[in-house]
Short mmCIF file of C-alpha atoms and ligand atoms in Angstrom, two decimals:
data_model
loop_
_atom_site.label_atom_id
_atom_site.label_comp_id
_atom_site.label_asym_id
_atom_site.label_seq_id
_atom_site.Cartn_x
_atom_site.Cartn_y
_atom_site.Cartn_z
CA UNK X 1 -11.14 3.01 28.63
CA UNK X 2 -10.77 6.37 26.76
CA UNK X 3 -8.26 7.12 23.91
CA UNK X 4 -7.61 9.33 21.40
CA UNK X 5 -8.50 9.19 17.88
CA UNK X 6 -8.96 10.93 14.51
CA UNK X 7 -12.64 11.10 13.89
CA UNK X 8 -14.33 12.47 10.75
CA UNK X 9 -17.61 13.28 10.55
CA UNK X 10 -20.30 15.01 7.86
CA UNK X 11 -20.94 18.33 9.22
CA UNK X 12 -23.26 18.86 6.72
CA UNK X 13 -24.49 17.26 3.75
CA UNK X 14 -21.47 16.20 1.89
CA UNK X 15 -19.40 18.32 4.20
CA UNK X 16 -16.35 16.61 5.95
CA UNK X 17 -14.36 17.28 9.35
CA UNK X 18 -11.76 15.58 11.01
CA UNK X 19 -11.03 15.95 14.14
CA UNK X 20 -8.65 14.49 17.32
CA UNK X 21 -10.80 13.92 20.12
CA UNK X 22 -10.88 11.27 22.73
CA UNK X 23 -13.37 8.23 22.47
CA UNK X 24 -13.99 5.22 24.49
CA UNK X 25 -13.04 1.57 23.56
CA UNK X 26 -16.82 0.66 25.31
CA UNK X 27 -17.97 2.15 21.57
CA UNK X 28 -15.37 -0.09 19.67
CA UNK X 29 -17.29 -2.52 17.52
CA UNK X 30 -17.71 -6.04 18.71
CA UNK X 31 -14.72 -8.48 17.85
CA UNK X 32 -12.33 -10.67 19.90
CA UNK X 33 -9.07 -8.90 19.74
CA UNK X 34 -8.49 -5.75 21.57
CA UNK X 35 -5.59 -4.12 20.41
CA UNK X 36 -3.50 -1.02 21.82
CA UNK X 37 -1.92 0.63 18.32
CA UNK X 38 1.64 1.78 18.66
CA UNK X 39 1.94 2.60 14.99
CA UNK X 40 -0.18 2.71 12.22
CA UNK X 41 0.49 4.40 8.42
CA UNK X 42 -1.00 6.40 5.40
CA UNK X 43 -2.47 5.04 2.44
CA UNK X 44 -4.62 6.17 -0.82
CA UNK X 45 -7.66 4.68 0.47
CA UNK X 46 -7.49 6.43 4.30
CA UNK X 47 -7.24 9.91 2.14
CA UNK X 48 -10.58 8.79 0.11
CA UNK X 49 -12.11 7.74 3.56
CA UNK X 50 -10.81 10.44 5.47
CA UNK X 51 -12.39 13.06 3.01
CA UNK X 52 -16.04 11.07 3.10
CA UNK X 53 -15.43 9.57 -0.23
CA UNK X 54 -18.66 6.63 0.43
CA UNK X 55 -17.29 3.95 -1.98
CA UNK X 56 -14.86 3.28 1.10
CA UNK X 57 -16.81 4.36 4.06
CA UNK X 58 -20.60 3.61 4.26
CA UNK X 59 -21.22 5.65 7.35
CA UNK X 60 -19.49 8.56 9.21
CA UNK X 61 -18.20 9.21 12.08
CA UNK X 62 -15.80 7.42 11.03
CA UNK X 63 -12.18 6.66 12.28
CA UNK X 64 -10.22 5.65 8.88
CA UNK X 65 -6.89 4.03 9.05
CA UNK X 66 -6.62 0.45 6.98
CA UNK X 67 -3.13 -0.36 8.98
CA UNK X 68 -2.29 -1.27 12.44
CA UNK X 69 0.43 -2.32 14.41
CA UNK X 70 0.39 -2.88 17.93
CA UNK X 71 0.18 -4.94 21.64
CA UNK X 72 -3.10 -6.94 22.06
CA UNK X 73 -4.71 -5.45 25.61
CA UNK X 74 -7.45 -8.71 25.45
CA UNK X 75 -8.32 -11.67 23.27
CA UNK X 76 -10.78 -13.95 23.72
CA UNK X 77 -9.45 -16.09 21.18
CA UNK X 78 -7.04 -18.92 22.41
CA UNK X 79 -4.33 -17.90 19.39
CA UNK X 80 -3.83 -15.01 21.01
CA UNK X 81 -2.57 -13.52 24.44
CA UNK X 82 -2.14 -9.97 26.10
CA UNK X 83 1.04 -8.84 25.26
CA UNK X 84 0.80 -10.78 22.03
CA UNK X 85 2.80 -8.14 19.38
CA UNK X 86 0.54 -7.65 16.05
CA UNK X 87 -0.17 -6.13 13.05
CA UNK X 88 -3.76 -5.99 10.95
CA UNK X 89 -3.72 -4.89 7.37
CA UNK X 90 -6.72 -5.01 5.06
CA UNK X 91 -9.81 -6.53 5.60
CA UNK X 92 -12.51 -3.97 7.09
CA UNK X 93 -10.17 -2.59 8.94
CA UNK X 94 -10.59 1.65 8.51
CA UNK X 95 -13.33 1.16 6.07
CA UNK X 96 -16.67 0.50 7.83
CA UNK X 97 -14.61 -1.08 10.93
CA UNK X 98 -13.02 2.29 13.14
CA UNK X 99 -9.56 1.63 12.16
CA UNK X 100 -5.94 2.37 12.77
CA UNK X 101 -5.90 6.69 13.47
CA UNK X 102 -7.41 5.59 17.02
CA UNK X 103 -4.73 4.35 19.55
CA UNK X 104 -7.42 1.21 20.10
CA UNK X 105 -9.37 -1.10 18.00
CA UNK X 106 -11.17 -4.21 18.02
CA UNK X 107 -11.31 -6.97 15.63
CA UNK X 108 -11.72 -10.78 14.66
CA UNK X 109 -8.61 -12.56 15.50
CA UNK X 110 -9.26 -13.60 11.64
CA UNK X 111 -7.27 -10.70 10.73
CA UNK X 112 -4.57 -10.62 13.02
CA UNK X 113 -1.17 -11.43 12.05
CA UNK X 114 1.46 -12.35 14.44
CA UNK X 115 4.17 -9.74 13.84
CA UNK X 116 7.47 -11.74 12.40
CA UNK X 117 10.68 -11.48 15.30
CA UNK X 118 12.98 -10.17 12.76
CA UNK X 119 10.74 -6.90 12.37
CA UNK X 120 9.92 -4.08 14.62
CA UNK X 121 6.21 -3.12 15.25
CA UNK X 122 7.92 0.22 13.93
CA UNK X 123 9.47 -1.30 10.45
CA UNK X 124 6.19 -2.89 9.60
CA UNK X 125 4.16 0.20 9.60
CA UNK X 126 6.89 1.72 7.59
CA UNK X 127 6.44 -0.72 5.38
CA UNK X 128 2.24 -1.18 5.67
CA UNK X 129 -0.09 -1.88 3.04
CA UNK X 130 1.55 0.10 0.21
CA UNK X 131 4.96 -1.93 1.09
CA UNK X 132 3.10 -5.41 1.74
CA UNK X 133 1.30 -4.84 -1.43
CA UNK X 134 5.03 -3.64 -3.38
CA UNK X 135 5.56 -7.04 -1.87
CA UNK X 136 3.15 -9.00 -3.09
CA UNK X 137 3.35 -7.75 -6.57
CA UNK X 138 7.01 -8.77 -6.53
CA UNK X 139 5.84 -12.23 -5.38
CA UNK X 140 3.79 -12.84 -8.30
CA UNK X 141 6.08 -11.56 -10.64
CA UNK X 142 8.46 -14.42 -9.22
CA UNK X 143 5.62 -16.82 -9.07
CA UNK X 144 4.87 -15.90 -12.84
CA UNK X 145 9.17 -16.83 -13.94
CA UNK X 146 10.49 -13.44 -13.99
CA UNK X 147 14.43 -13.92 -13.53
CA UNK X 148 16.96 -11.60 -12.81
CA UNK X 149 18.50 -12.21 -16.30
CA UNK X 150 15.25 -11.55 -18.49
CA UNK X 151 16.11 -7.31 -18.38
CA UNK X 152 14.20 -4.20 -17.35
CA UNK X 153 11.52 -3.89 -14.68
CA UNK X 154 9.00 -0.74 -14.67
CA UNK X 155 7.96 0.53 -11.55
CA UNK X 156 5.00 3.08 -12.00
CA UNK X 157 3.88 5.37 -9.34
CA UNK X 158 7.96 5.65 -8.33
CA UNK X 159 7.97 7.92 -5.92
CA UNK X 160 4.81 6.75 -4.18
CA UNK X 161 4.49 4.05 -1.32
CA UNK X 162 3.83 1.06 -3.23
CA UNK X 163 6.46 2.24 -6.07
CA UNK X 164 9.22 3.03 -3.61
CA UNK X 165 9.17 -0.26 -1.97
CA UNK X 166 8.92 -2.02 -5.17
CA UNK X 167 12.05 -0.47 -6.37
CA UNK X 168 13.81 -1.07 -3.02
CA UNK X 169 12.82 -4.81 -2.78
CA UNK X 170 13.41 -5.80 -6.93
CA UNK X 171 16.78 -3.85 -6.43
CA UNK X 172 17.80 -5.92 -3.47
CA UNK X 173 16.69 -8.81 -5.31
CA UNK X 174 19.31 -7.80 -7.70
CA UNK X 175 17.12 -6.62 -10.95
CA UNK X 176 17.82 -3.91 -13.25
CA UNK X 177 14.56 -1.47 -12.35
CA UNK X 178 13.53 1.06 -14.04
CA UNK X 179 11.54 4.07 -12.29
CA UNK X 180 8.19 6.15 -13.67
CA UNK X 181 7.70 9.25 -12.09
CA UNK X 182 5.95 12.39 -12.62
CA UNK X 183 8.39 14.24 -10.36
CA UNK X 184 11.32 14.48 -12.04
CA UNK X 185 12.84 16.82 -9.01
CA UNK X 186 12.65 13.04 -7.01
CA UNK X 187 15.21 11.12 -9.55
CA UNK X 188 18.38 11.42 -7.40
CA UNK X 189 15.89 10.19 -4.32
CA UNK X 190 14.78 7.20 -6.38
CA UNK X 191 17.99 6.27 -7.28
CA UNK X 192 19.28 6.14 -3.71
CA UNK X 193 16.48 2.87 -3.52
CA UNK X 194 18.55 1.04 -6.70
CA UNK X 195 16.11 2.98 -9.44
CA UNK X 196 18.78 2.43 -12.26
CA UNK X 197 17.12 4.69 -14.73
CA UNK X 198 14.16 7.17 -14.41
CA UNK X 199 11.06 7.94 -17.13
CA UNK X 200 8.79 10.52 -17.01
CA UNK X 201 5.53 8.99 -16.14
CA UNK X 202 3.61 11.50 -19.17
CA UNK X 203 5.78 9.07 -21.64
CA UNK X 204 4.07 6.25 -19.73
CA UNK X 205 0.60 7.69 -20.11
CA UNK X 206 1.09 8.50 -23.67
CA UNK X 207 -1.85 7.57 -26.29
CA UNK X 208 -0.99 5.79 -29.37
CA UNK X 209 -3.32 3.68 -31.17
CA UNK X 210 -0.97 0.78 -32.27
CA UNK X 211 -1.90 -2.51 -30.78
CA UNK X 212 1.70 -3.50 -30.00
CA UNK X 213 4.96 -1.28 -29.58
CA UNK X 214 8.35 -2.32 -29.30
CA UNK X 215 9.19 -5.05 -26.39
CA UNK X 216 11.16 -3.33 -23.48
CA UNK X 217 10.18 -4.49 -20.16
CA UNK X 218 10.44 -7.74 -18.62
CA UNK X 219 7.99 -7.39 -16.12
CA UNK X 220 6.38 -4.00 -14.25
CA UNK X 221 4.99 -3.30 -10.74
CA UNK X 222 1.62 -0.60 -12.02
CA UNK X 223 -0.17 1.30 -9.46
CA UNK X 224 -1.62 3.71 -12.40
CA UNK X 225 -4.21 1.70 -14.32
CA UNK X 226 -5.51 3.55 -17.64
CA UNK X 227 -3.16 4.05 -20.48
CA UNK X 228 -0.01 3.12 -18.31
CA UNK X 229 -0.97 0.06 -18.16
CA UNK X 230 -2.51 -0.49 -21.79
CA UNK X 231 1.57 1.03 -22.59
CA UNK X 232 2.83 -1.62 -20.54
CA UNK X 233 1.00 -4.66 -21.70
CA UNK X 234 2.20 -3.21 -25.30
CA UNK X 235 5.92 -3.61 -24.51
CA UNK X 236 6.06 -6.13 -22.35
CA UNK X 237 8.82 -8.81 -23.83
CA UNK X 238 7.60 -12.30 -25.12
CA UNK X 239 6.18 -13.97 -21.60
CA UNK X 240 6.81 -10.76 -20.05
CA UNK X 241 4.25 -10.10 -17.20
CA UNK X 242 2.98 -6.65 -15.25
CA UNK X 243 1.29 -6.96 -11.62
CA UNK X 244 -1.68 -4.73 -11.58
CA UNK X 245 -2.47 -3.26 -8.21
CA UNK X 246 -3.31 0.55 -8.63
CA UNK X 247 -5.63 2.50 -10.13
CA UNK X 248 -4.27 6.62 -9.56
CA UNK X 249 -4.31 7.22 -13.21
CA UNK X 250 -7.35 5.59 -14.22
CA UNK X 251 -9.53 2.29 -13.28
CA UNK X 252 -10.57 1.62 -16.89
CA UNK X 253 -8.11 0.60 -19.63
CA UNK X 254 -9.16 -0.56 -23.45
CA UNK X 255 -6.90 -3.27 -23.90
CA UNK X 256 -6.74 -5.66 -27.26
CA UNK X 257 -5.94 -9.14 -26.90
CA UNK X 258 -3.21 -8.90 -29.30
CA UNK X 259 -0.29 -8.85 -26.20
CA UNK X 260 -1.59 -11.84 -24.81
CA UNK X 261 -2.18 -13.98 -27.92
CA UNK X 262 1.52 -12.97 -30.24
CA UNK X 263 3.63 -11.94 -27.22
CA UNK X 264 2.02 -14.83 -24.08
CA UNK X 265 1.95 -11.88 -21.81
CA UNK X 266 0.36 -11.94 -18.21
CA UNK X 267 -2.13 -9.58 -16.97
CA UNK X 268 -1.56 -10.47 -12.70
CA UNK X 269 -4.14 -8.95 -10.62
CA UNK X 270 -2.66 -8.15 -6.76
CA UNK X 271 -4.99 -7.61 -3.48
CA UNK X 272 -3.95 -7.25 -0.46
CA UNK X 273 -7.02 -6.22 1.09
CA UNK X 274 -8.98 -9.76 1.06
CA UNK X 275 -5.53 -11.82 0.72
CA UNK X 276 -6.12 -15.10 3.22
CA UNK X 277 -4.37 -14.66 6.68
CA UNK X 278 -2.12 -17.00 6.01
CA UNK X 279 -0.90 -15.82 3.03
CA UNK X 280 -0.43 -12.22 4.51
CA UNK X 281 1.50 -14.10 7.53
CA UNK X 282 3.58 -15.51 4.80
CA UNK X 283 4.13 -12.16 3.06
CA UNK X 284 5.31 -10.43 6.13
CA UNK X 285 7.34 -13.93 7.55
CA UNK X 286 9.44 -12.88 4.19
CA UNK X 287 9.71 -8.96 5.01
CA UNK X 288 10.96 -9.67 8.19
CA UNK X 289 14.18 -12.26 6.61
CA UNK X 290 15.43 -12.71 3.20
CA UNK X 291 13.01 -9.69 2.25
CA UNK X 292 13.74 -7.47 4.59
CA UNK X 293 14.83 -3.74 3.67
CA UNK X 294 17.29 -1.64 4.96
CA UNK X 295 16.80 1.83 3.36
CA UNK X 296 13.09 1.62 5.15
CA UNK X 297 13.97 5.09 7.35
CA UNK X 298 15.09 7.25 4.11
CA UNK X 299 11.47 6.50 2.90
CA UNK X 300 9.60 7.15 5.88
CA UNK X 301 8.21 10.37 7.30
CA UNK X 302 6.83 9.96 11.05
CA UNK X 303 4.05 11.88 12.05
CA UNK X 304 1.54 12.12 15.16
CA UNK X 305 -1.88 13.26 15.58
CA UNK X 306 -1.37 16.97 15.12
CA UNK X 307 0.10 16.59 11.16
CA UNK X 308 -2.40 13.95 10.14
CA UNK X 309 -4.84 15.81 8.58
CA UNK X 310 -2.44 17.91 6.31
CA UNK X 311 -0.41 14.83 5.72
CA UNK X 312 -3.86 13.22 4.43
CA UNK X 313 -4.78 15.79 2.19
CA UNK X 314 -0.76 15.54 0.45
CA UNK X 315 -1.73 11.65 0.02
CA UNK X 316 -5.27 12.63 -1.67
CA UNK X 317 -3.43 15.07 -3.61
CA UNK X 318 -0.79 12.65 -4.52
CA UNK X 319 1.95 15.10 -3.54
CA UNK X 320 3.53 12.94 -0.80
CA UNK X 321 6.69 11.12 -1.56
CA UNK X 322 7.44 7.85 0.10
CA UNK X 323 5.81 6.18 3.16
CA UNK X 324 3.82 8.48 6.39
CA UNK X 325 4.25 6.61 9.36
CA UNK X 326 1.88 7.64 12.00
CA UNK X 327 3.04 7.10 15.97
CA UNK X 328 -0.22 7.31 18.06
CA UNK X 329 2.02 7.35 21.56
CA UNK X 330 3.16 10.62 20.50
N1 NAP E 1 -4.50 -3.80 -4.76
C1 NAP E 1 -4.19 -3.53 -3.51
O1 NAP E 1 -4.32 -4.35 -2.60
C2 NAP E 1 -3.61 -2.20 -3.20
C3 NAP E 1 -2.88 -1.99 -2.03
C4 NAP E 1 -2.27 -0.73 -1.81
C5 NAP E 1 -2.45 0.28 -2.74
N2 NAP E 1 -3.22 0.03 -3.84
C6 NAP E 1 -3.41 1.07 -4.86
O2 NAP E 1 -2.15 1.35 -5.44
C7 NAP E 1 -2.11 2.71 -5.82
C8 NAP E 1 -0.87 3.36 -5.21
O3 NAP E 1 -0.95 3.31 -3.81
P1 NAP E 1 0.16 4.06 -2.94
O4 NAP E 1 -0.10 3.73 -1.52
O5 NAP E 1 1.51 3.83 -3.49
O6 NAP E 1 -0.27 5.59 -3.23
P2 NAP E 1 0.58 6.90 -3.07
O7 NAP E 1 1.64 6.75 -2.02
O8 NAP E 1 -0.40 8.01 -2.98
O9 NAP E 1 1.39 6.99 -4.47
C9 NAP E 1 0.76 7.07 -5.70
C10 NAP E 1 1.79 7.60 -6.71
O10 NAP E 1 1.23 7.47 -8.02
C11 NAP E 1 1.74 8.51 -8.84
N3 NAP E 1 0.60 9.20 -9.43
C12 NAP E 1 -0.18 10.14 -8.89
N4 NAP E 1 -1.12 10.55 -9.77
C13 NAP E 1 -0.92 9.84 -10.89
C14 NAP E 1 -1.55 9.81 -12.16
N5 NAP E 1 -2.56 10.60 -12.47
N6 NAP E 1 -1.07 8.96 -13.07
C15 NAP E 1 -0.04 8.14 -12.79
N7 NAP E 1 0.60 8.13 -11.58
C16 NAP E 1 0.16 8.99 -10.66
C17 NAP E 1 2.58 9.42 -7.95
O11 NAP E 1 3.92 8.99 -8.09
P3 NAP E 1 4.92 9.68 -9.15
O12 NAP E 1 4.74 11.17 -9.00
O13 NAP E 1 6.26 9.18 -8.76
O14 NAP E 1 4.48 9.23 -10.53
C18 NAP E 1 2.09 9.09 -6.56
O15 NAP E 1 3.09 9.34 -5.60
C19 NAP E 1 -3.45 3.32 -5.39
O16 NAP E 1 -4.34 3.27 -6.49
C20 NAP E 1 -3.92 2.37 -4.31
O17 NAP E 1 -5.32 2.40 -4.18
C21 NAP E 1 -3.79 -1.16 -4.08
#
């Protein structure tokens, strides 16, 4: 069956094009789920992908796109049925596995999840793996004690997919959260999704060589990595603790014990990518009830084929602000 798909390929050596054309589900890899894709979004890692970056994509041509959500076409796997309504996150998926940007792929039923009844196929590709992972973060920090009374939460990367959903979710959750941005033009935005006061994201970044500075925050969501989160383990309150999950500023930090040892703070590491199925079932059971958002549309712009490639290259820039959402019917 043919369908259409974004397909990038290295036109010479380290030379990247992507392209819509139309390829046939006969040259989808082997796997037990077939699965027609009604929506699927934009993440960091599709932009790294989509511009031939190797440590996510082995081999090109390549069809990137880590998210899915759509109607399984055939299953030979007893869990699932045609007409079965799903959504696949993570894994291989849009790596080295031809993922979401095609309006088919095929994949172990190991990384299907059932999609909740209280969420549209729509809503959770609003959300995808930037909001699961906003999610997950927000779990742990639960998981970890953090209570509503214990004061400030930082959200880093504000304005980005993971940040904006973070700040949505701790907000309805009915914490006092604090937004770092470096687009100060985006404040009034941010504070439509309960950001109750906004930083500049250079004060984040800031050097200083003192091992501790003055507590402030009683837990953080941090997409940035480097220095942001060196600041952040440095003024996190006594038992204070930051979910780690990004790495946009920098994938290498020089921390000193000193945070952990005189203030008992926790360092929590967050992947979605790998997360067992059952825990990502659990995630997005919660999304879809007591989790789920209602300012999801202000975040989201929806796209098809013909804007994907500029849309990519805002992500890899990092000049997008809030969620794409890609429709492949359209
Ligand atoms: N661990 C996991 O499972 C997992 C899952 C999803 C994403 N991630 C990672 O989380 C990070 C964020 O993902 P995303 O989907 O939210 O990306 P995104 O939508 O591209 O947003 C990233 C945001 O980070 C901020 N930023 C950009 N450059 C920065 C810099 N040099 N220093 C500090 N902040 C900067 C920008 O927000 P402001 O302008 O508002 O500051 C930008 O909008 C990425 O590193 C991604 O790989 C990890």
């Amino acid at each position: 069956m043919e369908y259409r798909a974004l397909l990038v390929s290295e036109a010479q050596e380290k030379q990247f094009t992507a392209q819509v054309t139309t390829l046939d589900t006969d040259n989808l890899p082997a796997g037990e789920v077939l699965i027609e894709v009604q929506y699927s979004s934009l993440n960091y890692k599709d932009a790294l992908s989509a511009s031939g970056n190797r440590g996510v994509t082995r081999e090109y041509p390549h069809t990137p796109g880590i998210d899915a959500a759509g109607i399984v076409r055939e299953s030979a796997n007893e869990q699932f049925s045609s007409g079965d309504e799903v959504i696949v996150i993570g894994y291989d998926l849009g790596m080295n596995t031809a993922g979401g940007f095609g309006q088919f792929i095929r994949v172990p039923a190991g990384w299907v999840v059932r999609k909740p009844k209280g969420l549209a196929l729509r809503d959770s590709m609003c959300l995808g793996t930037a909001g699961f992972t906003a999610a997950l973060c927000v779990d742990k920090l639960l998981a970890a004690g953090l209570e509503k009374d214990h004061g400030e939460v930082l959200v880093t990367g504000a304005t980005g997919g993971v940040g904006v959903v973070a700040i949505a979710l701790l907000s309805k959750l009915g914490f006092q959260v604090v937004a770092s941005t470096g687009k100060p033009q985006a404040s009034d935005w941010l504070r439509d999704f309960g950001a109750a006061d906004i930083i500049d994201r250079a004060e984040m970044s800031e050097e200083n060589k003192r091992p501790l500075l003055k507590e402030r925050w009683a837990a953080a969501v941090d997409v940035a990595g480097g220095n942001s989160l060196l600041n952040i383990l440095k003024t996190l309150r006594y038992g204070g603790s930051v979910a780690a999950c990004g790495l946009v500023e920098s994938p290498v930090f020089q921390a000193s014990v000193l945070p952990f040892i005189l203030r008992s703070v926790n360092l929590l590491g967050v992947d979605s990518v790998e997360l067992p199925i059952e825990r990502k079932q659990a995630v997005w059971d919660k999304l879809s009830s007591e989790w789920q958002l209602e300012s999801l549309e202000k975040m989201v712009t929806e796209i098809g084929f013909d804007e994907l490639a500029a849309s990519l290259d805002k992500v890899l820039k990092g000049q997008a602000q809030g969620r794409y959402l890609l429709n492949l019917q359209s």
